[in-house]
């Protein structure tokens, strides 16, 4: 009887751990960004999904005409996007794609490339955090 | 009844009444089938080689294989076939040939039952050109396209040279075919003997004075045995070739998961054999401005991919694409689509085609080339999507 309950406890612990596995990595990424944001801006008071949504849809003047995140990622982050050369991009929304924003090197790589491409500059930590917060709620 | 000469063998089996025209069976069924199959295959080969788009190459190649089979059969039947199909029956001494040609000039050529000497010359010439044509075709197929029985043993440069000869021989064969038809028409008019009907029905009408030796019958069993022996030799030869270590770069493109992820996410993960080492090195040094976009990677990833790309570059493959794309455009050495060969091969494709939904861009080779990721780019593997 004792063995059975021990096994049950171990199994449920494993289940909880695997379900929540993606979360701590995303939380860690957000925590890092929060630290950076505070350094960059002393008035920083937390990330905003609303600002993230605005950032996602805002149109900028790119070198080949107007461009926004949604140009390639799609009008809604729940759907697939398409690169300029036609390759499919998985949805940005965490609900559709739980693996999003869990690999910090990958996150940094794409923010670096795409912020330069769309905004013509690097993104601030606040912008990155807002963006991930927006996508986490989608 | 004294017999000074053997009786003339007629279709009816009856000796001919003196002075009457006779009909003789000259071309048997296999020889007639051979002739018209060859006509069909030469026409198919010429059409698919000269006019149709690249993806008809498969039909062209099978027409060639068909010709190999037909020529082999005809050589066997030239030894064991019936009288007029036998090669020895139309090998004439030069004196007879000259006499026949003189007769042609005087519009009174001497009559022959089978091939006449001038026609026989054309038969040998056509056979020689056809053998050379299928040989150079197989060399080009193996060397350039890395297909067919010679793919493993023939290098690109030999295949490429063979293709040029193949093209020249095509022109020659078409010219000779026209001469052949002209000769048939001339002979038919001058002798009143309808040669076209003869190669359709097999029968010829002979004037009474025409000499007509006793026909030798076919030996189908001997022919079958020789055919089997030749087929066995061919199988052994192809088997031997297939066991040779490939010396000419018929190796598979190694897959690289990092490359597929880092490069293949945005565009086709192009086979590294599509650009020379210097171009790959240049591309990897300039990822922050990758054809106008920021494609920068962490230094260690960049380094690892550069090493892999340079090590699998065009210089290390012998495919047609690898050989061709070694020559880049001096003004933009990093662009596959700027290479002289790429530009020439896609010149006839309208710009709107590249904008189609399933192609999107010139950069997406796999939009039309089903085997793009392997770097082979077989002619047969091209499909231009409609939408």
PDB file of C-alpha atoms in Angstrom, chain B residues 55-346:
ATOM      1  CA  UNK B  55      10.753  17.540 -68.386  1.00  0.00           C
ATOM      2  CA  UNK B  56      10.251  15.396 -71.498  1.00  0.00           C
ATOM      3  CA  UNK B  57      13.805  14.160 -71.013  1.00  0.00           C
ATOM      4  CA  UNK B  58      12.478  10.888 -69.591  1.00  0.00           C
ATOM      5  CA  UNK B  59      10.652  10.144 -72.854  1.00  0.00           C
ATOM      6  CA  UNK B  60      13.763  11.102 -74.827  1.00  0.00           C
ATOM      7  CA  UNK B  61      15.884   8.714 -72.785  1.00  0.00           C
ATOM      8  CA  UNK B  62      13.416   5.853 -73.221  1.00  0.00           C
ATOM      9  CA  UNK B  63      13.342   6.471 -76.970  1.00  0.00           C
ATOM     10  CA  UNK B  64      17.126   6.046 -76.841  1.00  0.00           C
ATOM     11  CA  UNK B  65      16.916   2.808 -74.863  1.00  0.00           C
ATOM     12  CA  UNK B  66      14.349   1.587 -77.396  1.00  0.00           C
ATOM     13  CA  UNK B  67      16.797   2.333 -80.201  1.00  0.00           C
ATOM     14  CA  UNK B  68      19.534   0.350 -78.442  1.00  0.00           C
ATOM     15  CA  UNK B  69      17.152  -2.602 -78.368  1.00  0.00           C
ATOM     16  CA  UNK B  70      16.133  -2.176 -82.007  1.00  0.00           C
ATOM     17  CA  UNK B  71      19.712  -1.811 -83.255  1.00  0.00           C
ATOM     18  CA  UNK B  72      20.732  -4.900 -81.302  1.00  0.00           C
ATOM     19  CA  UNK B  73      17.843  -6.850 -82.757  1.00  0.00           C
ATOM     20  CA  UNK B  74      18.668  -5.675 -86.271  1.00  0.00           C
ATOM     21  CA  UNK B  75      22.307  -6.762 -85.952  1.00  0.00           C
ATOM     22  CA  UNK B  76      21.181 -10.222 -84.808  1.00  0.00           C
ATOM     23  CA  UNK B  77      18.570 -10.365 -87.571  1.00  0.00           C
ATOM     24  CA  UNK B  78      21.270  -9.205 -89.974  1.00  0.00           C
ATOM     25  CA  UNK B  79      23.075 -12.470 -89.257  1.00  0.00           C
ATOM     26  CA  UNK B  80      20.224 -14.942 -88.817  1.00  0.00           C
ATOM     27  CA  UNK B  81      17.291 -13.252 -90.543  1.00  0.00           C
ATOM     28  CA  UNK B  82      15.843 -14.214 -93.929  1.00  0.00           C
ATOM     29  CA  UNK B  83      17.712 -13.540 -97.145  1.00  0.00           C
ATOM     30  CA  UNK B  84      17.125  -9.818 -97.711  1.00  0.00           C
ATOM     31  CA  UNK B  85      17.464  -8.912 -94.056  1.00  0.00           C
ATOM     32  CA  UNK B  86      20.939 -10.445 -93.872  1.00  0.00           C
ATOM     33  CA  UNK B  87      23.795  -7.959 -93.938  1.00  0.00           C
ATOM     34  CA  UNK B  88      25.830 -10.152 -96.314  1.00  0.00           C
ATOM     35  CA  UNK B  89      23.028  -9.881 -98.871  1.00  0.00           C
ATOM     36  CA  UNK B  90      23.621  -6.158 -99.240  1.00  0.00           C
ATOM     37  CA  UNK B  91      27.383  -5.902 -98.955  1.00  0.00           C
ATOM     38  CA  UNK B  92      28.379  -5.073-102.519  1.00  0.00           C
ATOM     39  CA  UNK B  93      31.798  -4.724-104.146  1.00  0.00           C
ATOM     40  CA  UNK B  94      32.690  -1.095-104.957  1.00  0.00           C
ATOM     41  CA  UNK B  95      32.316  -1.855-108.677  1.00  0.00           C
ATOM     42  CA  UNK B  96      28.599  -2.679-108.260  1.00  0.00           C
ATOM     43  CA  UNK B  97      28.077   0.458-106.190  1.00  0.00           C
ATOM     44  CA  UNK B  98      29.722   2.668-108.813  1.00  0.00           C
ATOM     45  CA  UNK B  99      27.742   0.951-111.538  1.00  0.00           C
ATOM     46  CA  UNK B 100      24.505   1.554-109.636  1.00  0.00           C
ATOM     47  CA  UNK B 101      25.341   5.209-109.062  1.00  0.00           C
ATOM     48  CA  UNK B 102      26.192   5.637-112.739  1.00  0.00           C
ATOM     49  CA  UNK B 103      22.853   4.035-113.576  1.00  0.00           C
ATOM     50  CA  UNK B 104      21.142   6.494-111.235  1.00  0.00           C
ATOM     51  CA  UNK B 105      22.770   9.416-113.044  1.00  0.00           C
ATOM     52  CA  UNK B 106      21.561   8.041-116.378  1.00  0.00           C
ATOM     53  CA  UNK B 107      18.117   7.559-114.768  1.00  0.00           C
ATOM     54  CA  UNK B 108      18.308   3.818-115.527  1.00  0.00           C
ATOM     55  CA  UNK B 109      19.579   2.160-112.305  1.00  0.00           C
ATOM     56  CA  UNK B 110      19.973  -1.628-112.416  1.00  0.00           C
ATOM     57  CA  UNK B 111      17.281  -3.457-110.454  1.00  0.00           C
ATOM     58  CA  UNK B 112      17.893  -5.198-107.139  1.00  0.00           C
ATOM     59  CA  UNK B 113      15.445  -7.259-105.123  1.00  0.00           C
ATOM     60  CA  UNK B 114      16.667  -6.223-101.648  1.00  0.00           C
ATOM     61  CA  UNK B 115      18.699  -3.112-100.847  1.00  0.00           C
ATOM     62  CA  UNK B 116      20.425  -1.677-103.896  1.00  0.00           C
ATOM     63  CA  UNK B 117      24.136  -0.786-103.464  1.00  0.00           C
ATOM     64  CA  UNK B 118      23.550   2.954-103.040  1.00  0.00           C
ATOM     65  CA  UNK B 119      20.704   2.312-100.613  1.00  0.00           C
ATOM     66  CA  UNK B 120      22.908  -0.166 -98.748  1.00  0.00           C
ATOM     67  CA  UNK B 121      25.537   2.571 -98.311  1.00  0.00           C
ATOM     68  CA  UNK B 122      22.856   4.741 -96.694  1.00  0.00           C
ATOM     69  CA  UNK B 123      21.767   1.815 -94.490  1.00  0.00           C
ATOM     70  CA  UNK B 124      25.313   1.416 -93.138  1.00  0.00           C
ATOM     71  CA  UNK B 125      25.740   5.171 -92.717  1.00  0.00           C
ATOM     72  CA  UNK B 126      22.414   5.460 -90.867  1.00  0.00           C
ATOM     73  CA  UNK B 127      23.317   2.510 -88.648  1.00  0.00           C
ATOM     74  CA  UNK B 128      26.712   4.075 -87.857  1.00  0.00           C
ATOM     75  CA  UNK B 129      25.212   7.450 -86.992  1.00  0.00           C
ATOM     76  CA  UNK B 130      22.470   5.858 -84.874  1.00  0.00           C
ATOM     77  CA  UNK B 131      25.004   3.787 -82.924  1.00  0.00           C
ATOM     78  CA  UNK B 132      27.110   6.920 -82.368  1.00  0.00           C
ATOM     79  CA  UNK B 133      23.973   8.828 -81.381  1.00  0.00           C
ATOM     80  CA  UNK B 134      22.888   6.359 -78.683  1.00  0.00           C
ATOM     81  CA  UNK B 135      26.481   6.020 -77.461  1.00  0.00           C
ATOM     82  CA  UNK B 136      26.963   9.775 -77.053  1.00  0.00           C
ATOM     83  CA  UNK B 137      23.459   9.973 -75.574  1.00  0.00           C
ATOM     84  CA  UNK B 138      24.334   7.408 -72.901  1.00  0.00           C
ATOM     85  CA  UNK B 139      27.638   9.200 -72.193  1.00  0.00           C
ATOM     86  CA  UNK B 140      25.865  12.561 -71.835  1.00  0.00           C
ATOM     87  CA  UNK B 141      23.148  10.996 -69.673  1.00  0.00           C
ATOM     88  CA  UNK B 142      25.701   9.403 -67.374  1.00  0.00           C
ATOM     89  CA  UNK B 143      28.217  12.247 -67.286  1.00  0.00           C
ATOM     90  CA  UNK B 144      25.994  15.315 -67.183  1.00  0.00           C
ATOM     91  CA  UNK B 145      22.745  14.061 -65.690  1.00  0.00           C
ATOM     92  CA  UNK B 146      24.243  11.299 -63.536  1.00  0.00           C
ATOM     93  CA  UNK B 147      21.566   8.907 -64.811  1.00  0.00           C
ATOM     94  CA  UNK B 148      21.565   5.656 -66.728  1.00  0.00           C
ATOM     95  CA  UNK B 149      24.063   2.793 -66.823  1.00  0.00           C
ATOM     96  CA  UNK B 150      27.129   5.046 -67.128  1.00  0.00           C
ATOM     97  CA  UNK B 151      26.266   7.418 -64.256  1.00  0.00           C
ATOM     98  CA  UNK B 152      28.949   6.013 -61.984  1.00  0.00           C
ATOM     99  CA  UNK B 153      31.832   5.857 -64.413  1.00  0.00           C
ATOM    100  CA  UNK B 154      31.549   8.875 -66.698  1.00  0.00           C
ATOM    101  CA  UNK B 155      32.598  12.317 -65.497  1.00  0.00           C
ATOM    102  CA  UNK B 156      30.888  15.588 -66.284  1.00  0.00           C
ATOM    103  CA  UNK B 157      33.440  16.839 -68.802  1.00  0.00           C
ATOM    104  CA  UNK B 158      33.283  13.665 -70.911  1.00  0.00           C
ATOM    105  CA  UNK B 159      29.472  13.745 -70.740  1.00  0.00           C
ATOM    106  CA  UNK B 160      29.443  17.385 -71.717  1.00  0.00           C
ATOM    107  CA  UNK B 161      31.688  16.779 -74.735  1.00  0.00           C
ATOM    108  CA  UNK B 162      29.551  13.791 -75.726  1.00  0.00           C
ATOM    109  CA  UNK B 163      26.458  15.987 -75.628  1.00  0.00           C
ATOM    110  CA  UNK B 164      27.971  18.391 -78.153  1.00  0.00           C
ATOM    111  CA  UNK B 165      28.726  15.465 -80.487  1.00  0.00           C
ATOM    112  CA  UNK B 166      25.193  14.142 -79.819  1.00  0.00           C
ATOM    113  CA  UNK B 167      23.733  17.466 -80.994  1.00  0.00           C
ATOM    114  CA  UNK B 168      25.861  17.518 -84.155  1.00  0.00           C
ATOM    115  CA  UNK B 169      24.911  13.912 -84.926  1.00  0.00           C
ATOM    116  CA  UNK B 170      21.240  14.824 -84.545  1.00  0.00           C
ATOM    117  CA  UNK B 171      21.529  17.360 -87.353  1.00  0.00           C
ATOM    118  CA  UNK B 172      23.403  14.811 -89.460  1.00  0.00           C
ATOM    119  CA  UNK B 173      20.789  12.115 -88.843  1.00  0.00           C
ATOM    120  CA  UNK B 174      17.927  14.429 -89.785  1.00  0.00           C
ATOM    121  CA  UNK B 175      19.741  15.377 -93.014  1.00  0.00           C
ATOM    122  CA  UNK B 176      20.429  11.715 -93.784  1.00  0.00           C
ATOM    123  CA  UNK B 177      16.809  10.767 -93.086  1.00  0.00           C
ATOM    124  CA  UNK B 178      15.720  13.304 -95.683  1.00  0.00           C
ATOM    125  CA  UNK B 179      18.275  11.946 -98.163  1.00  0.00           C
ATOM    126  CA  UNK B 180      17.046   8.417 -97.403  1.00  0.00           C
ATOM    127  CA  UNK B 181      13.444   9.370 -98.218  1.00  0.00           C
ATOM    128  CA  UNK B 182      14.593  11.254-101.342  1.00  0.00           C
ATOM    129  CA  UNK B 183      16.541   8.160-102.435  1.00  0.00           C
ATOM    130  CA  UNK B 184      13.535   5.905-101.889  1.00  0.00           C
ATOM    131  CA  UNK B 185      11.306   8.186-103.945  1.00  0.00           C
ATOM    132  CA  UNK B 186      13.910   8.482-106.742  1.00  0.00           C
ATOM    133  CA  UNK B 187      14.442   4.737-106.889  1.00  0.00           C
ATOM    134  CA  UNK B 188      10.703   4.057-106.857  1.00  0.00           C
ATOM    135  CA  UNK B 189      10.095   6.472-109.735  1.00  0.00           C
ATOM    136  CA  UNK B 190      13.032   5.274-111.839  1.00  0.00           C
ATOM    137  CA  UNK B 191      12.412   1.542-111.427  1.00  0.00           C
ATOM    138  CA  UNK B 192       8.622   1.670-111.154  1.00  0.00           C
ATOM    139  CA  UNK B 193       9.040  -0.402-108.013  1.00  0.00           C
ATOM    140  CA  UNK B 194       7.098   1.087-105.068  1.00  0.00           C
ATOM    141  CA  UNK B 195       9.652   0.793-102.242  1.00  0.00           C
ATOM    142  CA  UNK B 196       7.388   2.432 -99.682  1.00  0.00           C
ATOM    143  CA  UNK B 197       4.688  -0.151-100.306  1.00  0.00           C
ATOM    144  CA  UNK B 198       7.334  -2.868-100.011  1.00  0.00           C
ATOM    145  CA  UNK B 199       8.389  -1.811 -96.508  1.00  0.00           C
ATOM    146  CA  UNK B 200       4.698  -1.683 -95.509  1.00  0.00           C
ATOM    147  CA  UNK B 201       3.426  -4.928 -97.035  1.00  0.00           C
ATOM    148  CA  UNK B 202       6.725  -6.758 -97.489  1.00  0.00           C
ATOM    149  CA  UNK B 203       5.982  -7.502-101.146  1.00  0.00           C
ATOM    150  CA  UNK B 204       7.812  -6.251-104.209  1.00  0.00           C
ATOM    151  CA  UNK B 205       6.904  -6.533-107.860  1.00  0.00           C
ATOM    152  CA  UNK B 206       9.890  -7.581-109.925  1.00  0.00           C
ATOM    153  CA  UNK B 207      10.413  -7.065-113.627  1.00  0.00           C
ATOM    154  CA  UNK B 208      10.829 -10.387-115.442  1.00  0.00           C
ATOM    155  CA  UNK B 209      14.557  -9.969-116.123  1.00  0.00           C
ATOM    156  CA  UNK B 210      15.501  -9.174-112.499  1.00  0.00           C
ATOM    157  CA  UNK B 211      17.875 -11.758-111.009  1.00  0.00           C
ATOM    158  CA  UNK B 212      16.433 -13.438-107.965  1.00  0.00           C
ATOM    159  CA  UNK B 213      18.606 -15.917-106.048  1.00  0.00           C
ATOM    160  CA  UNK B 214      17.212 -18.622-103.815  1.00  0.00           C
ATOM    161  CA  UNK B 215      16.320 -16.902-100.560  1.00  0.00           C
ATOM    162  CA  UNK B 216      17.878 -18.309 -97.427  1.00  0.00           C
ATOM    163  CA  UNK B 217      15.326 -18.825 -94.638  1.00  0.00           C
ATOM    164  CA  UNK B 218      15.566 -17.123 -91.252  1.00  0.00           C
ATOM    165  CA  UNK B 219      17.050 -18.988 -88.306  1.00  0.00           C
ATOM    166  CA  UNK B 220      14.932 -17.699 -85.418  1.00  0.00           C
ATOM    167  CA  UNK B 221      16.391 -20.073 -82.802  1.00  0.00           C
ATOM    168  CA  UNK B 222      19.945 -19.020 -83.548  1.00  0.00           C
ATOM    169  CA  UNK B 223      18.783 -15.402 -83.464  1.00  0.00           C
ATOM    170  CA  UNK B 224      17.087 -15.976 -80.098  1.00  0.00           C
ATOM    171  CA  UNK B 225      20.224 -17.626 -78.706  1.00  0.00           C
ATOM    172  CA  UNK B 226      22.447 -14.741 -79.860  1.00  0.00           C
ATOM    173  CA  UNK B 227      19.980 -12.196 -78.454  1.00  0.00           C
ATOM    174  CA  UNK B 228      19.992 -13.986 -75.106  1.00  0.00           C
ATOM    175  CA  UNK B 229      23.807 -14.040 -75.109  1.00  0.00           C
ATOM    176  CA  UNK B 230      23.953 -10.304 -75.896  1.00  0.00           C
ATOM    177  CA  UNK B 231      21.370  -9.497 -73.220  1.00  0.00           C
ATOM    178  CA  UNK B 232      23.439 -11.529 -70.742  1.00  0.00           C
ATOM    179  CA  UNK B 233      26.606  -9.610 -71.684  1.00  0.00           C
ATOM    180  CA  UNK B 234      24.752  -6.303 -71.305  1.00  0.00           C
ATOM    181  CA  UNK B 235      23.448  -7.331 -67.872  1.00  0.00           C
ATOM    182  CA  UNK B 236      26.952  -8.403 -66.764  1.00  0.00           C
ATOM    183  CA  UNK B 237      28.404  -5.134 -68.048  1.00  0.00           C
ATOM    184  CA  UNK B 238      25.821  -2.981 -66.300  1.00  0.00           C
ATOM    185  CA  UNK B 239      26.225  -5.075 -63.149  1.00  0.00           C
ATOM    186  CA  UNK B 240      29.985  -4.517 -63.248  1.00  0.00           C
ATOM    187  CA  UNK B 241      29.563  -0.785 -63.742  1.00  0.00           C
ATOM    188  CA  UNK B 242      27.089  -0.634 -60.861  1.00  0.00           C
ATOM    189  CA  UNK B 243      29.678  -2.156 -58.519  1.00  0.00           C
ATOM    190  CA  UNK B 244      32.357   0.419 -59.334  1.00  0.00           C
ATOM    191  CA  UNK B 245      33.162   2.953 -56.655  1.00  0.00           C
ATOM    192  CA  UNK B 246      31.794   6.279 -57.891  1.00  0.00           C
ATOM    193  CA  UNK B 247      34.827   8.338 -58.903  1.00  0.00           C
ATOM    194  CA  UNK B 248      32.852  11.255 -60.214  1.00  0.00           C
ATOM    195  CA  UNK B 249      31.045  12.729 -57.255  1.00  0.00           C
ATOM    196  CA  UNK B 250      27.746  10.888 -57.375  1.00  0.00           C
ATOM    197  CA  UNK B 251      27.499  11.271 -53.631  1.00  0.00           C
ATOM    198  CA  UNK B 252      24.426  12.215 -51.682  1.00  0.00           C
ATOM    199  CA  UNK B 253      24.226  15.678 -50.165  1.00  0.00           C
ATOM    200  CA  UNK B 254      24.803  15.318 -46.436  1.00  0.00           C
ATOM    201  CA  UNK B 255      21.939  16.740 -44.396  1.00  0.00           C
ATOM    202  CA  UNK B 256      22.776  19.254 -41.734  1.00  0.00           C
ATOM    203  CA  UNK B 257      20.124  19.940 -39.104  1.00  0.00           C
ATOM    204  CA  UNK B 258      21.626  23.331 -38.178  1.00  0.00           C
ATOM    205  CA  UNK B 259      21.662  24.397 -41.808  1.00  0.00           C
ATOM    206  CA  UNK B 260      18.090  23.250 -42.346  1.00  0.00           C
ATOM    207  CA  UNK B 261      16.986  25.214 -39.272  1.00  0.00           C
ATOM    208  CA  UNK B 262      19.028  28.401 -39.551  1.00  0.00           C
ATOM    209  CA  UNK B 263      18.830  28.844 -43.334  1.00  0.00           C
ATOM    210  CA  UNK B 264      15.872  26.692 -44.337  1.00  0.00           C
ATOM    211  CA  UNK B 265      13.451  28.548 -42.043  1.00  0.00           C
ATOM    212  CA  UNK B 266      13.418  31.604 -44.322  1.00  0.00           C
ATOM    213  CA  UNK B 267      14.209  30.133 -47.747  1.00  0.00           C
ATOM    214  CA  UNK B 268      15.044  26.841 -49.429  1.00  0.00           C
ATOM    215  CA  UNK B 269      17.995  25.162 -47.754  1.00  0.00           C
ATOM    216  CA  UNK B 270      19.940  25.180 -51.010  1.00  0.00           C
ATOM    217  CA  UNK B 271      22.197  22.233 -51.708  1.00  0.00           C
ATOM    218  CA  UNK B 272      25.735  23.401 -50.906  1.00  0.00           C
ATOM    219  CA  UNK B 273      26.834  22.081 -54.308  1.00  0.00           C
ATOM    220  CA  UNK B 274      25.073  25.033 -55.967  1.00  0.00           C
ATOM    221  CA  UNK B 275      27.839  27.558 -55.244  1.00  0.00           C
ATOM    222  CA  UNK B 276      31.629  27.402 -55.135  1.00  0.00           C
ATOM    223  CA  UNK B 277      33.506  27.511 -51.832  1.00  0.00           C
ATOM    224  CA  UNK B 278      34.540  31.164 -52.242  1.00  0.00           C
ATOM    225  CA  UNK B 279      30.912  32.242 -52.605  1.00  0.00           C
ATOM    226  CA  UNK B 280      29.799  30.342 -49.501  1.00  0.00           C
ATOM    227  CA  UNK B 281      32.650  31.860 -47.521  1.00  0.00           C
ATOM    228  CA  UNK B 282      31.612  35.320 -48.702  1.00  0.00           C
ATOM    229  CA  UNK B 283      27.959  34.726 -47.825  1.00  0.00           C
ATOM    230  CA  UNK B 284      28.782  33.515 -44.335  1.00  0.00           C
ATOM    231  CA  UNK B 285      31.025  36.525 -43.708  1.00  0.00           C
ATOM    232  CA  UNK B 286      28.218  38.920 -44.595  1.00  0.00           C
ATOM    233  CA  UNK B 287      25.149  37.480 -42.855  1.00  0.00           C
ATOM    234  CA  UNK B 288      24.286  40.826 -41.210  1.00  0.00           C
ATOM    235  CA  UNK B 289      23.447  42.065 -44.706  1.00  0.00           C
ATOM    236  CA  UNK B 290      22.200  38.895 -46.355  1.00  0.00           C
ATOM    237  CA  UNK B 291      20.789  40.103 -49.699  1.00  0.00           C
ATOM    238  CA  UNK B 292      19.453  43.149 -47.864  1.00  0.00           C
ATOM    239  CA  UNK B 293      18.244  41.384 -44.703  1.00  0.00           C
ATOM    240  CA  UNK B 294      19.794  40.808 -41.336  1.00  0.00           C
ATOM    241  CA  UNK B 295      20.430  37.077 -41.098  1.00  0.00           C
ATOM    242  CA  UNK B 296      23.145  37.239 -38.484  1.00  0.00           C
ATOM    243  CA  UNK B 297      23.887  34.183 -36.354  1.00  0.00           C
ATOM    244  CA  UNK B 298      26.002  33.582 -33.259  1.00  0.00           C
ATOM    245  CA  UNK B 299      29.693  33.391 -34.291  1.00  0.00           C
ATOM    246  CA  UNK B 300      30.055  29.696 -33.416  1.00  0.00           C
ATOM    247  CA  UNK B 301      26.995  28.765 -35.530  1.00  0.00           C
ATOM    248  CA  UNK B 302      28.242  30.898 -38.412  1.00  0.00           C
ATOM    249  CA  UNK B 303      31.648  29.267 -38.189  1.00  0.00           C
ATOM    250  CA  UNK B 304      30.254  25.707 -38.100  1.00  0.00           C
ATOM    251  CA  UNK B 305      27.933  26.323 -41.050  1.00  0.00           C
ATOM    252  CA  UNK B 306      30.690  27.998 -43.070  1.00  0.00           C
ATOM    253  CA  UNK B 307      32.988  25.015 -42.579  1.00  0.00           C
ATOM    254  CA  UNK B 308      30.237  22.629 -43.642  1.00  0.00           C
ATOM    255  CA  UNK B 309      29.195  24.679 -46.684  1.00  0.00           C
ATOM    256  CA  UNK B 310      32.746  25.172 -47.931  1.00  0.00           C
ATOM    257  CA  UNK B 311      33.437  21.458 -47.470  1.00  0.00           C
ATOM    258  CA  UNK B 312      30.363  20.498 -49.531  1.00  0.00           C
ATOM    259  CA  UNK B 313      30.656  23.255 -52.122  1.00  0.00           C
ATOM    260  CA  UNK B 314      30.286  22.904 -55.884  1.00  0.00           C
ATOM    261  CA  UNK B 315      33.944  21.925 -56.306  1.00  0.00           C
ATOM    262  CA  UNK B 316      33.274  18.694 -54.399  1.00  0.00           C
ATOM    263  CA  UNK B 317      30.395  17.499 -56.600  1.00  0.00           C
ATOM    264  CA  UNK B 318      30.247  16.420 -60.256  1.00  0.00           C
ATOM    265  CA  UNK B 319      26.567  17.061 -60.939  1.00  0.00           C
ATOM    266  CA  UNK B 320      25.557  19.282 -63.840  1.00  0.00           C
ATOM    267  CA  UNK B 321      24.396  22.031 -61.468  1.00  0.00           C
ATOM    268  CA  UNK B 322      27.642  21.907 -59.459  1.00  0.00           C
ATOM    269  CA  UNK B 323      29.739  22.119 -62.620  1.00  0.00           C
ATOM    270  CA  UNK B 324      27.676  24.943 -64.069  1.00  0.00           C
ATOM    271  CA  UNK B 325      27.333  27.047 -60.914  1.00  0.00           C
ATOM    272  CA  UNK B 326      31.083  27.043 -60.316  1.00  0.00           C
ATOM    273  CA  UNK B 327      30.973  29.939 -62.754  1.00  0.00           C
ATOM    274  CA  UNK B 328      29.393  32.812 -60.835  1.00  0.00           C
ATOM    275  CA  UNK B 329      28.529  36.331 -61.946  1.00  0.00           C
ATOM    276  CA  UNK B 330      31.541  38.537 -61.110  1.00  0.00           C
ATOM    277  CA  UNK B 331      29.254  41.405 -60.047  1.00  0.00           C
ATOM    278  CA  UNK B 332      27.209  39.268 -57.610  1.00  0.00           C
ATOM    279  CA  UNK B 333      29.182  36.126 -56.814  1.00  0.00           C
ATOM    280  CA  UNK B 334      26.819  35.138 -53.986  1.00  0.00           C
ATOM    281  CA  UNK B 335      23.657  34.896 -56.053  1.00  0.00           C
ATOM    282  CA  UNK B 336      22.837  31.524 -57.613  1.00  0.00           C
ATOM    283  CA  UNK B 337      20.152  33.269 -59.662  1.00  0.00           C
ATOM    284  CA  UNK B 338      22.737  35.634 -61.163  1.00  0.00           C
ATOM    285  CA  UNK B 339      25.040  32.907 -62.500  1.00  0.00           C
ATOM    286  CA  UNK B 340      25.219  32.881 -66.315  1.00  0.00           C
ATOM    287  CA  UNK B 341      23.878  29.333 -66.459  1.00  0.00           C
ATOM    288  CA  UNK B 342      20.903  30.076 -64.200  1.00  0.00           C
ATOM    289  CA  UNK B 343      20.007  33.155 -66.224  1.00  0.00           C
ATOM    290  CA  UNK B 344      20.251  31.280 -69.523  1.00  0.00           C
ATOM    291  CA  UNK B 345      18.206  28.272 -68.350  1.00  0.00           C
ATOM    292  CA  UNK B 346      15.382  30.457 -66.978  1.00  0.00           C
TER     293      UNK B 346
END
